[in-house]
XYZ file of N, CA and C in Angstrom:
846
model
N 97.658 94.869 60.380
C 96.773 95.353 61.437
C 97.370 96.617 62.062
N 96.593 97.720 62.047
C 97.081 98.963 62.633
C 97.168 98.846 64.148
N 97.997 99.690 64.745
C 98.167 99.658 66.194
C 96.869 99.960 66.930
N 96.107 100.926 66.423
C 94.848 101.272 67.078
C 93.862 100.115 67.033
N 93.748 99.485 65.871
C 92.843 98.339 65.743
C 93.298 97.198 66.645
N 94.593 96.979 66.697
C 95.135 95.930 67.553
C 94.778 96.188 69.022
N 94.959 97.422 69.469
C 94.694 97.759 70.867
C 93.213 97.632 71.206
N 92.343 98.017 70.265
C 90.897 97.904 70.503
C 90.488 96.442 70.647
N 90.987 95.587 69.746
C 90.652 94.155 69.813
C 91.236 93.534 71.080
N 92.464 93.910 71.414
C 93.097 93.377 72.618
C 92.311 93.772 73.860
N 91.841 95.002 73.917
C 91.047 95.456 75.055
C 89.737 94.673 75.143
N 89.108 94.407 73.991
C 87.864 93.634 73.974
C 88.099 92.217 74.490
N 89.185 91.596 74.052
C 89.537 90.254 74.528
C 89.803 90.275 76.029
N 90.493 91.307 76.486
C 90.809 91.429 77.905
C 89.550 91.571 78.751
N 88.620 92.384 78.296
C 87.361 92.561 79.027
C 86.557 91.259 79.063
N 86.596 90.521 77.971
C 85.939 89.213 77.932
C 86.565 88.268 78.960
N 87.899 88.236 78.983
C 88.599 87.388 79.945
C 88.339 87.816 81.377
N 88.282 89.109 81.603
C 88.012 89.607 82.957
C 86.602 89.211 83.402
N 85.635 89.289 82.481
C 84.264 88.871 82.796
C 84.227 87.396 83.186
N 84.918 86.544 82.444
C 84.949 85.115 82.754
C 85.556 84.860 84.137
N 86.584 85.618 84.488
C 87.225 85.440 85.788
C 86.350 85.960 86.926
N 85.597 87.013 86.659
C 84.769 87.615 87.707
C 83.471 86.854 87.948
N 83.051 86.035 86.989
C 81.788 85.310 87.095
C 81.880 84.241 88.190
N 81.150 84.446 89.286
C 81.158 83.516 90.429
C 82.579 83.270 90.949
N 83.388 84.335 90.946
C 84.785 84.193 91.346
C 84.950 83.761 92.796
N 83.950 84.063 93.638
C 84.038 83.700 95.054
C 83.408 82.344 95.358
N 82.983 81.635 94.327
C 82.368 80.317 94.521
C 83.188 79.187 93.899
N 83.861 79.478 92.804
C 84.670 78.462 92.116
C 86.056 79.034 91.859
N 87.111 78.388 92.371
C 87.149 77.226 93.258
C 86.521 77.534 94.625
N 86.130 76.497 95.323
C 85.493 76.661 96.622
C 86.464 77.257 97.636
N 85.915 77.928 98.614
C 86.731 78.501 99.681
C 87.524 77.395 100.367
N 88.802 77.647 100.590
C 89.758 76.710 101.194
C 90.081 75.536 100.291
N 89.797 75.676 98.990
C 90.336 74.704 98.025
C 91.852 74.656 98.204
N 92.437 75.814 98.424
C 93.808 75.892 98.907
C 93.828 76.930 100.024
N 94.251 76.519 101.207
C 94.278 77.425 102.362
C 95.362 78.486 102.229
N 96.226 78.356 101.209
C 97.243 79.387 100.977
C 96.595 80.741 100.681
N 95.347 80.718 100.233
C 94.685 81.979 99.909
C 94.520 82.882 101.128
N 94.337 82.291 102.306
C 94.204 83.125 103.513
C 95.550 83.364 104.177
N 96.549 82.605 103.788
C 97.881 82.753 104.384
C 98.425 84.169 104.205
N 98.311 84.690 102.997
C 98.927 85.976 102.685
C 98.192 87.168 103.305
N 96.866 87.266 103.181
C 96.207 88.402 103.845
C 96.356 88.361 105.359
N 96.387 87.180 105.962
C 96.612 87.093 107.404
C 97.966 87.703 107.765
N 98.991 87.309 107.019
C 100.327 87.844 107.293
C 100.367 89.350 107.070
N 99.703 89.815 106.015
C 99.733 91.230 105.691
C 99.001 92.094 106.697
N 97.797 91.681 107.083
C 97.022 92.532 107.988
C 97.610 92.544 109.397
N 98.189 91.424 109.841
C 98.826 91.421 111.163
C 100.115 92.236 111.162
N 100.848 92.194 110.044
C 102.055 93.007 109.939
C 101.706 94.490 109.961
N 100.667 94.871 109.231
C 100.268 96.272 109.166
C 99.713 96.776 110.488
N 99.045 95.895 111.218
C 98.413 96.306 112.477
C 99.346 96.208 113.679
N 100.157 95.139 113.704
C 100.951 94.864 114.907
C 102.449 95.030 114.705
N 102.893 95.134 113.451
C 104.317 95.238 113.202
C 105.025 93.904 113.105
N 104.285 92.812 113.326
C 104.845 91.461 113.228
C 103.856 90.577 112.493
N 104.284 89.883 111.434
C 103.344 89.054 110.666
C 103.006 87.755 111.388
N 101.740 87.404 111.354
C 101.259 86.117 111.879
C 100.421 85.455 110.802
N 100.611 84.161 110.631
C 99.801 83.422 109.672
C 99.932 81.937 109.965
N 99.312 81.125 109.120
C 99.331 79.689 109.380
C 100.461 79.015 108.612
N 100.930 77.928 109.136
C 101.927 77.085 108.478
C 102.011 75.763 109.218
N 102.455 74.745 108.513
C 102.754 73.455 109.153
C 104.246 73.162 109.057
N 105.012 74.194 108.746
C 106.462 74.027 108.681
C 107.003 73.617 110.047
N 107.769 72.535 110.123
C 108.242 72.033 111.428
C 109.248 72.941 112.119
N 109.754 73.957 111.437
C 110.736 74.843 112.055
C 110.122 75.712 113.150
N 108.831 76.024 113.006
C 108.165 76.844 114.014
C 107.820 75.999 115.236
N 108.028 76.557 116.406
C 107.755 75.816 117.631
C 106.834 76.579 118.576
N 106.198 77.633 118.082
C 105.317 78.428 118.934
C 103.921 78.511 118.356
N 103.513 77.451 117.662
C 102.237 77.481 116.959
C 101.036 77.478 117.884
N 99.967 78.116 117.416
C 98.701 78.149 118.140
C 97.642 77.532 117.245
N 97.146 76.364 117.605
C 96.189 75.650 116.768
C 94.787 76.237 116.946
N 94.179 76.617 115.811
C 92.815 77.146 115.833
C 92.002 76.463 114.739
N 90.691 76.481 114.901
C 89.780 75.928 113.906
C 88.892 77.047 113.390
N 88.967 77.291 112.094
C 88.151 78.318 111.451
C 87.528 77.728 110.195
N 86.239 77.998 109.998
C 85.517 77.527 108.814
C 85.616 76.005 108.647
N 85.739 75.299 109.788
C 85.813 73.843 109.766
C 87.171 73.287 109.398
N 88.185 74.140 109.317
C 89.548 73.700 108.975
C 90.504 74.047 110.104
N 91.555 73.240 110.245
C 92.555 73.460 111.294
C 93.720 74.268 110.744
N 94.173 75.230 111.556
C 95.301 76.063 111.187
C 96.280 76.143 112.351
N 97.562 76.169 112.009
C 98.604 76.366 113.006
C 99.152 77.784 112.830
N 98.738 78.700 113.703
C 99.103 80.108 113.592
C 100.433 80.346 114.302
N 101.385 80.969 113.595
C 102.708 81.222 114.166
C 103.041 82.710 114.053
N 103.908 83.156 114.953
C 104.401 84.541 114.966
C 105.872 84.538 115.351
N 106.760 85.129 114.588
C 106.528 85.785 113.299
C 106.458 84.775 112.157
N 105.615 85.055 111.199
C 105.515 84.230 109.999
C 106.431 84.834 108.948
N 107.499 84.143 108.621
C 108.500 84.708 107.706
C 108.875 83.708 106.606
N 107.882 82.991 106.107
C 108.151 81.981 105.079
C 108.310 82.560 103.685
N 107.686 83.715 103.426
C 107.689 84.270 102.080
C 108.054 85.751 102.132
N 108.607 86.291 101.055
C 108.808 87.742 100.966
C 107.493 88.484 101.157
N 107.532 89.759 101.500
C 106.339 90.422 102.041
C 105.387 91.094 101.055
N 105.752 91.278 99.791
C 104.977 92.158 98.921
C 103.522 91.717 98.765
N 103.298 90.444 98.399
C 101.919 90.004 98.160
C 101.105 90.027 99.449
N 101.748 89.697 100.559
C 101.054 89.753 101.854
C 100.612 91.174 102.171
N 101.473 92.141 101.894
C 101.133 93.541 102.174
C 99.994 94.014 101.274
N 100.007 93.592 100.013
C 98.937 93.997 99.088
C 97.598 93.431 99.542
N 97.532 92.129 99.772
C 96.261 91.500 100.150
C 95.838 91.915 101.555
N 96.799 92.123 102.444
C 96.464 92.595 103.786
C 95.867 93.988 103.749
N 96.414 94.844 102.891
C 95.880 96.204 102.733
C 94.459 96.167 102.195
N 94.210 95.316 101.196
C 92.862 95.199 100.631
C 91.874 94.720 101.698
N 92.276 93.729 102.498
C 91.400 93.225 103.563
C 91.057 94.328 104.560
N 92.050 95.108 104.955
C 91.817 96.197 105.904
C 90.928 97.278 105.297
N 91.067 97.525 104.006
C 90.220 98.515 103.334
C 88.748 98.125 103.410
N 88.475 96.819 103.445
C 87.096 96.330 103.525
C 86.690 96.023 104.966
N 87.486 96.483 105.934
C 87.139 96.314 107.342
C 87.394 94.935 107.906
N 88.130 94.115 107.162
C 88.427 92.752 107.632
C 89.745 92.778 108.402
N 89.673 93.165 109.672
C 90.875 93.418 110.469
C 91.223 92.293 111.425
N 90.550 91.162 111.311
C 90.855 89.989 112.127
C 90.896 88.761 111.230
N 91.619 87.739 111.698
C 91.819 86.555 110.867
C 90.503 85.930 110.427
N 89.551 85.819 111.345
C 88.297 85.131 111.018
C 87.341 85.994 110.202
N 87.701 87.270 109.989
C 86.855 88.151 109.193
C 87.256 88.185 107.720
N 88.407 87.636 107.409
C 88.867 87.633 106.018
C 87.914 86.806 105.162
N 87.446 87.384 104.063
C 86.486 86.694 103.204
C 87.085 86.440 101.828
N 86.624 85.363 101.216
C 87.149 84.976 99.917
C 86.762 86.000 98.849
N 85.601 86.654 99.003
C 85.165 87.633 98.021
C 86.072 88.857 98.012
N 86.751 89.117 99.125
C 87.672 90.253 99.206
C 89.069 89.886 98.734
N 89.595 88.772 99.227
C 90.983 88.455 98.916
C 91.179 88.053 97.456
N 90.107 87.658 96.771
C 90.242 87.309 95.352
C 90.105 88.525 94.434
N 89.821 89.690 94.999
C 89.789 90.892 94.176
C 91.177 91.209 93.625
N 92.213 90.952 94.418
C 93.588 91.230 93.979
C 93.969 90.438 92.738
N 93.812 89.109 92.731
C 94.163 88.380 91.500
C 93.270 88.728 90.322
N 92.015 89.099 90.580
C 91.147 89.505 89.474
C 91.707 90.728 88.756
N 92.089 91.734 89.526
C 92.660 92.948 88.939
C 93.974 92.628 88.233
N 94.811 91.827 88.863
C 96.096 91.476 88.266
C 95.917 90.707 86.961
N 94.893 89.842 86.899
C 94.680 89.047 85.687
C 94.301 89.921 84.503
N 93.643 91.058 84.766
C 93.304 92.009 83.698
C 94.579 92.455 82.978
N 95.586 92.812 83.760
C 96.852 93.267 83.167
C 97.634 92.099 82.556
N 97.475 90.910 83.126
C 98.174 89.745 82.573
C 97.714 89.457 81.150
N 96.399 89.532 80.918
C 95.873 89.264 79.570
C 96.425 90.273 78.567
N 96.393 91.553 78.963
C 96.928 92.597 78.076
C 98.395 92.348 77.772
N 99.158 92.016 78.800
C 100.601 91.833 78.625
C 100.931 90.598 77.785
N 100.112 89.553 77.878
C 100.311 88.398 76.998
C 100.230 88.848 75.545
N 99.227 89.678 75.237
C 99.088 90.177 73.875
C 100.244 91.075 73.453
N 100.674 91.972 74.343
C 101.757 92.890 74.007
C 103.088 92.156 73.815
N 103.348 91.181 74.670
C 104.593 90.408 74.544
C 104.580 89.603 73.249
N 103.450 88.969 72.950
C 103.352 88.168 71.727
C 103.508 89.041 70.489
N 103.002 90.268 70.553
C 103.149 91.171 69.402
C 104.609 91.539 69.170
N 105.364 91.719 70.260
C 106.792 92.029 70.117
C 107.553 90.875 69.474
N 107.132 89.649 69.757
C 107.836 88.489 69.210
C 107.327 88.089 67.831
N 106.022 88.279 67.589
C 105.426 87.777 66.349
C 104.731 88.904 65.583
N 103.401 88.938 65.634
C 102.653 89.975 64.935
C 101.284 90.142 65.595
N 100.486 91.060 65.064
C 99.201 91.373 65.660
C 98.245 90.196 65.763
N 97.972 89.468 64.659
C 97.038 88.334 64.738
C 97.474 87.256 65.729
N 98.765 86.938 65.737
C 99.264 85.943 66.697
C 99.090 86.452 68.127
N 99.329 87.734 68.321
C 99.190 88.325 69.652
C 97.746 88.269 70.139
N 96.798 88.585 69.262
C 95.376 88.529 69.633
C 94.973 87.098 69.965
N 95.431 86.147 69.162
C 95.115 84.741 69.426
C 95.711 84.300 70.768
N 96.937 84.721 71.032
C 97.588 84.360 72.298
C 96.804 84.908 73.489
N 96.432 86.185 73.398
C 95.668 86.804 74.478
C 94.302 86.131 74.635
N 93.670 85.775 73.494
C 92.359 85.126 73.538
C 92.446 83.765 74.243
N 93.465 82.995 73.907
C 93.635 81.690 74.548
C 93.880 81.848 76.045
N 94.757 82.794 76.411
C 95.033 83.020 77.828
C 93.775 83.505 78.548
N 92.941 84.276 77.858
C 91.749 84.844 78.485
C 90.633 83.831 78.681
N 90.608 82.761 77.872
C 89.431 81.891 77.848
C 89.659 80.440 78.242
N 90.900 79.971 78.244
C 91.137 78.571 78.618
C 90.678 78.356 80.070
N 89.776 77.416 80.326
C 89.169 77.278 81.658
C 90.171 77.120 82.806
N 91.212 76.315 82.604
C 92.163 76.113 83.701
C 92.883 77.409 84.071
N 93.179 78.238 83.075
C 93.831 79.519 83.350
C 92.850 80.480 84.022
N 91.604 80.484 83.556
C 90.582 81.345 84.159
C 90.431 81.020 85.647
N 90.315 79.739 85.956
C 90.140 79.322 87.360
C 91.386 79.656 88.170
N 92.556 79.381 87.609
C 93.801 79.639 88.341
C 93.988 81.120 88.623
N 93.559 81.977 87.703
C 93.709 83.415 87.880
C 92.804 83.980 88.962
N 91.847 83.193 89.430
C 90.978 83.651 90.519
C 91.620 83.457 91.884
N 92.544 82.539 91.979
C 93.125 82.194 93.272
C 94.069 83.277 93.764
N 93.941 83.628 95.029
C 94.793 84.681 95.602
C 96.120 84.083 96.029
N 96.986 83.884 95.045
C 98.300 83.285 95.265
C 99.370 84.161 94.626
N 100.593 84.024 95.094
C 101.682 84.887 94.626
C 101.935 84.742 93.131
N 101.648 83.569 92.576
C 101.891 83.367 91.147
C 101.115 84.376 90.299
N 99.944 84.783 90.772
C 99.137 85.717 89.989
C 99.648 87.147 90.062
N 100.608 87.422 90.913
C 101.344 88.680 90.859
C 102.622 88.502 90.040
N 103.243 87.341 90.143
C 104.471 87.091 89.393
C 104.215 87.059 87.877
N 103.035 86.607 87.463
C 102.741 86.523 86.029
C 102.812 87.897 85.362
N 102.046 88.901 85.835
C 102.149 90.207 85.154
C 103.505 90.865 85.329
N 104.179 90.652 86.468
C 105.511 91.227 86.640
C 106.493 90.629 85.640
N 106.436 89.319 85.458
C 107.328 88.651 84.502
C 107.035 89.105 83.077
N 105.760 89.152 82.732
C 105.382 89.592 81.387
C 105.784 91.044 81.153
N 105.626 91.889 82.162
C 105.994 93.299 82.019
C 107.495 93.448 81.775
N 108.297 92.677 82.520
C 109.749 92.732 82.330
C 110.139 92.275 80.930
N 109.510 91.192 80.451
C 109.824 90.683 79.109
C 109.381 91.683 78.045
N 108.208 92.281 78.252
C 107.703 93.265 77.282
C 108.652 94.455 77.165
N 109.104 94.977 78.302
C 110.028 96.112 78.262
C 111.357 95.715 77.641
N 111.803 94.495 77.924
C 113.074 94.029 77.369
C 113.021 93.942 75.852
N 111.867 93.534 75.326
C 111.749 93.316 73.874
C 111.174 94.529 73.145
N 110.796 95.573 73.897
C 110.212 96.751 73.268
C 111.292 97.589 72.584
N 111.102 97.845 71.321
C 112.046 98.655 70.547
C 111.491 100.069 70.430
N 111.944 100.936 71.298
C 111.459 102.308 71.323
C 112.607 103.242 71.638
N 112.782 104.233 70.831
C 113.894 105.165 71.014
C 113.501 106.285 71.987
N 114.507 107.072 72.360
C 114.233 108.220 73.217
C 114.559 107.955 74.666
N 113.877 108.668 75.544
C 114.163 108.594 76.978
C 113.892 107.209 77.558
N 112.995 106.446 76.909
C 112.685 105.111 77.425
C 113.925 104.234 77.469
N 114.772 104.321 76.454
C 115.964 103.486 76.405
C 116.885 103.763 77.594
N 116.932 105.033 78.026
C 117.763 105.370 79.182
C 117.154 104.828 80.476
N 115.822 104.876 80.557
C 115.133 104.409 81.763
C 114.932 102.896 81.777
N 115.051 102.265 80.614
C 114.717 100.853 80.452
C 115.366 99.934 81.493
N 116.688 99.968 81.705
C 117.273 99.037 82.678
C 116.789 99.307 84.104
N 116.526 100.561 84.422
C 116.041 100.895 85.770
C 114.617 100.376 85.984
N 113.792 100.513 84.954
C 112.416 100.025 85.049
C 112.376 98.501 85.125
N 113.182 97.852 84.282
C 113.234 96.384 84.330
C 113.777 95.921 85.674
N 114.798 96.611 86.178
C 115.346 96.267 87.491
C 114.309 96.410 88.582
N 113.487 97.463 88.510
C 112.426 97.664 89.503
C 111.421 96.522 89.462
N 111.007 96.126 88.250
C 110.044 95.034 88.112
C 110.639 93.724 88.628
N 111.899 93.461 88.295
C 112.573 92.253 88.802
C 112.650 92.288 90.330
N 112.925 93.483 90.871
C 112.979 93.623 92.324
C 111.649 93.344 92.978
N 110.569 93.829 92.381
C 109.232 93.566 92.918
C 108.912 92.072 92.866
N 109.358 91.412 91.814
C 109.153 89.958 91.726
C 109.893 89.246 92.854
N 111.127 89.672 93.133
C 111.902 89.067 94.229
C 111.264 89.339 95.581
N 110.558 90.455 95.708
C 109.862 90.770 96.961
C 108.535 90.037 97.072
N 108.219 89.229 96.034
C 106.966 88.484 96.009
C 107.161 87.014 96.351
N 108.192 86.401 95.764
C 108.403 84.953 95.954
C 109.872 84.630 95.719
N 110.394 83.648 96.457
C 111.818 83.334 96.367
C 112.232 82.887 94.968
N 111.428 82.028 94.344
C 111.863 81.473 93.050
C 111.794 82.488 91.921
N 111.352 83.711 92.219
C 111.360 84.764 91.202
C 112.773 85.166 90.814
N 113.771 84.628 91.495
C 115.168 84.898 91.156
C 115.456 84.528 89.700
N 114.677 83.601 89.132
C 114.907 83.196 87.738
C 114.667 84.346 86.772
N 113.819 85.312 87.153
C 113.520 86.423 86.243
C 114.726 87.328 86.025
N 115.321 87.922 87.076
C 116.506 88.753 86.815
C 117.679 87.960 86.268
N 117.847 86.711 86.696
C 118.942 85.896 86.187
C 118.817 85.695 84.677
N 117.613 85.388 84.234
C 117.389 85.160 82.807
C 117.629 86.430 81.999
N 117.080 87.538 82.485
C 117.232 88.799 81.763
C 118.688 89.238 81.714
N 119.385 89.099 82.829
C 120.797 89.482 82.869
C 121.612 88.617 81.913
N 121.322 87.320 81.852
C 122.034 86.427 80.932
C 121.767 86.821 79.481
N 120.531 87.174 79.167
C 120.190 87.608 77.801
C 120.977 88.862 77.442
N 121.025 89.818 78.364
C 121.734 91.074 78.103
C 123.232 90.848 77.952
N 123.776 89.936 78.738
C 125.213 89.639 78.630
C 125.533 89.031 77.268
N 124.668 88.123 76.801
C 124.906 87.515 75.486
C 124.801 88.549 74.369
N 124.032 89.619 74.603
C 123.893 90.697 73.617
C 124.944 91.786 73.831
N 125.847 91.543 74.817
C 126.928 92.479 75.149
C 126.417 93.841 75.629
N 125.255 93.819 76.272
C 124.708 95.030 76.880
C 125.019 94.985 78.378
N 126.296 95.100 78.683
C 126.796 94.881 80.040
C 126.290 95.937 81.015
N 126.241 97.183 80.575
C 125.806 98.260 81.473
C 124.380 98.019 81.972
N 123.490 97.660 81.058
C 122.114 97.377 81.459
C 122.053 96.177 82.397
N 122.850 95.152 82.110
C 122.871 93.962 82.964
C 123.316 94.308 84.385
N 124.311 95.189 84.498
C 124.811 95.584 85.821
C 123.745 96.363 86.588
N 123.075 97.306 85.909
C 122.041 98.112 86.565
C 120.912 97.224 87.087
N 120.448 96.311 86.254
C 119.366 95.412 86.659
C 119.802 94.514 87.808
N 121.051 94.055 87.754
C 121.568 93.194 88.824
C 121.612 93.928 90.161
N 122.082 95.171 90.146
C 122.197 95.941 91.390
C 120.826 96.207 92.000
N 119.880 96.654 91.161
C 118.531 96.933 91.671
C 117.885 95.652 92.195
N 118.072 94.550 91.481
C 117.504 93.273 91.918
C 118.106 92.827 93.241
N 119.413 93.026 93.402
C 120.066 92.643 94.653
C 119.550 93.462 95.830
N 119.287 94.742 95.589
C 118.760 95.597 96.665
C 117.399 95.089 97.126
N 116.507 94.828 96.168
C 115.183 94.312 96.524
C 115.278 92.896 97.086
N 116.178 92.099 96.508
C 116.333 90.726 96.981
C 116.823 90.633 98.412
N 117.490 91.697 98.884
C 118.003 91.699 100.258
C 116.904 91.954 101.282
N 115.731 92.408 100.832
C 114.654 92.732 101.769
C 114.235 91.510 102.575
N 114.038 90.394 101.890
C 113.556 89.187 102.581
C 114.560 88.669 103.621
N 115.855 88.512 103.278
C 116.807 88.104 104.321
C 116.899 89.109 105.466
N 116.765 90.394 105.170
C 116.811 91.396 106.239
C 115.611 91.257 107.170
N 114.457 90.874 106.612
C 113.295 90.597 107.461
C 113.586 89.426 108.388
N 114.208 88.375 107.829
C 114.598 87.232 108.654
C 115.582 87.622 109.734
N 116.531 88.486 109.387
C 117.516 88.957 110.365
C 116.849 89.769 111.467
N 115.859 90.567 111.091
C 115.186 91.436 112.063
C 114.364 90.630 113.065
N 113.636 89.633 112.588
C 112.741 88.894 113.470
C 113.433 87.718 114.164
N 114.075 86.862 113.387
C 114.708 85.671 113.986
C 115.551 84.986 112.907
N 116.847 85.279 112.898
C 117.709 84.745 111.851
C 117.818 83.230 111.908
N 117.873 82.685 113.102
C 117.960 81.239 113.250
C 116.723 80.558 112.674
N 115.559 81.113 112.955
C 114.316 80.571 112.403
C 114.316 80.713 110.886
N 114.764 81.835 110.391
C 114.799 82.080 108.950
C 115.667 81.041 108.228
N 116.829 80.751 108.768
C 117.716 79.775 108.129
C 117.123 78.371 108.182
N 116.443 78.045 109.280
C 115.806 76.720 109.378
C 114.676 76.583 108.359
N 113.908 77.653 108.202
C 112.816 77.628 107.226
C 113.370 77.434 105.814
N 114.443 78.141 105.509
C 115.067 78.009 104.188
C 115.532 76.578 103.944
N 116.127 75.975 104.946
C 116.581 74.588 104.821
C 115.397 73.642 104.647
N 114.307 73.904 105.381
C 113.135 73.037 105.291
C 112.496 73.093 103.911
N 112.548 74.253 103.263
C 111.987 74.350 101.924
C 112.727 73.426 100.967
N 114.018 73.344 101.119
C 114.790 72.447 100.262
C 114.500 70.981 100.591
N 114.246 70.699 101.863
C 114.014 69.316 102.284
C 112.624 68.814 101.924
N 111.607 69.653 102.201
C 110.229 69.178 102.153
C 109.392 69.747 101.024
N 109.819 70.890 100.454
C 108.954 71.560 99.493
C 109.621 71.751 98.138
N 110.520 70.884 97.777
C 111.233 71.006 96.498
C 110.401 70.352 95.392
N 109.423 71.103 94.874
C 108.570 70.593 93.808
C 109.267 70.696 92.461
N 108.848 69.862 91.563
C 109.440 69.831 90.236
C 109.344 68.418 89.711
N 110.063 68.147 88.671
C 110.072 66.780 88.148
C 110.939 65.901 89.048
N 110.504 64.678 89.378
C 109.228 64.072 88.945
C 108.066 64.324 89.911
N 108.320 65.065 91.045
C 107.263 65.246 92.030
C 106.029 65.896 91.444
N 106.242 66.866 90.543
C 105.099 67.583 89.972
C 104.144 66.658 89.260
N 104.673 65.656 88.546
C 103.820 64.722 87.814
C 103.079 63.799 88.780
N 103.790 63.268 89.773
C 103.140 62.349 90.717
C 102.099 63.066 91.568
N 102.322 64.344 91.872
C 101.370 65.081 92.706
C 100.027 65.271 92.012
N 100.029 65.319 90.675
C 98.774 65.435 89.943
C 97.831 64.282 90.294
N 98.405 63.084 90.479
C 97.605 61.911 90.765
C 97.443 61.680 92.267
N 98.402 62.152 93.055
C 98.309 61.977 94.503
C 97.334 62.950 95.148
N 97.241 64.164 94.597
C 96.375 65.190 95.175
C 95.434 65.732 94.102
N 94.321 65.024 93.856
C 93.408 65.417 92.771
C 92.549 66.615 93.157
N 93.167 67.810 93.217
C 92.463 69.051 93.546
C 92.514 69.993 92.353
N 91.611 70.939 92.328
C 91.604 71.925 91.249
C 92.926 72.668 91.214
N 93.428 73.007 92.409
C 94.661 73.812 92.474
C 95.845 73.041 92.001
């Protein structure tokens, strides 16, 4: 399969997947299927407007909550909201403000889901590109087709959650790592991968697995210089979130971190039991 033919087919598959995701994207899943969808734009738009993020949480570390009822659901609004790194909040908050949604109750599901829709377009393409680097053209097209059309993935890609930013960032880092291309790209490669890893760390705490994995791979290949560059850039971006905690309230930040380990440590076996305990689409 020629590269041009591969790219044309991959683009067609991607457009098909994007159409499936865009079809009634603001109706399924239903609004507030997961209230986390409004958490991030609330934090982003308040940070951009007031300089301090406010959003909802039920984390017991906060003691200044303001209980409000919106759309028939209860929310505990806290200030400053510093539970997550800021990148996804800033992106979704910016999109909300662009559409004139400058207050918490004005945020609409049709607006905040535009971000994951756009991101999913690149995710489908990157699935194909990564698979091609590991296997071949036909396998890559099949991989992209499955990712584009499997119903659970289509529905999940509509949700405005940090995972839908981490997916293309992770795939992009893996694609660059496995891309065999000579010239100036090889010199820029560790810096670009480090930047992508840094953006992932500015999105969600558990994204630390991305730079750690890549650095370990490079060390095993004895590419120490690249591993060091990626580590330094990742550490710089990774310091953003703790510095935010230091700026607003370090004591609160440390309590929140401890609470995540106590109350929100998902994984085996909790992940399996939660499927049956909380029968939701999300």
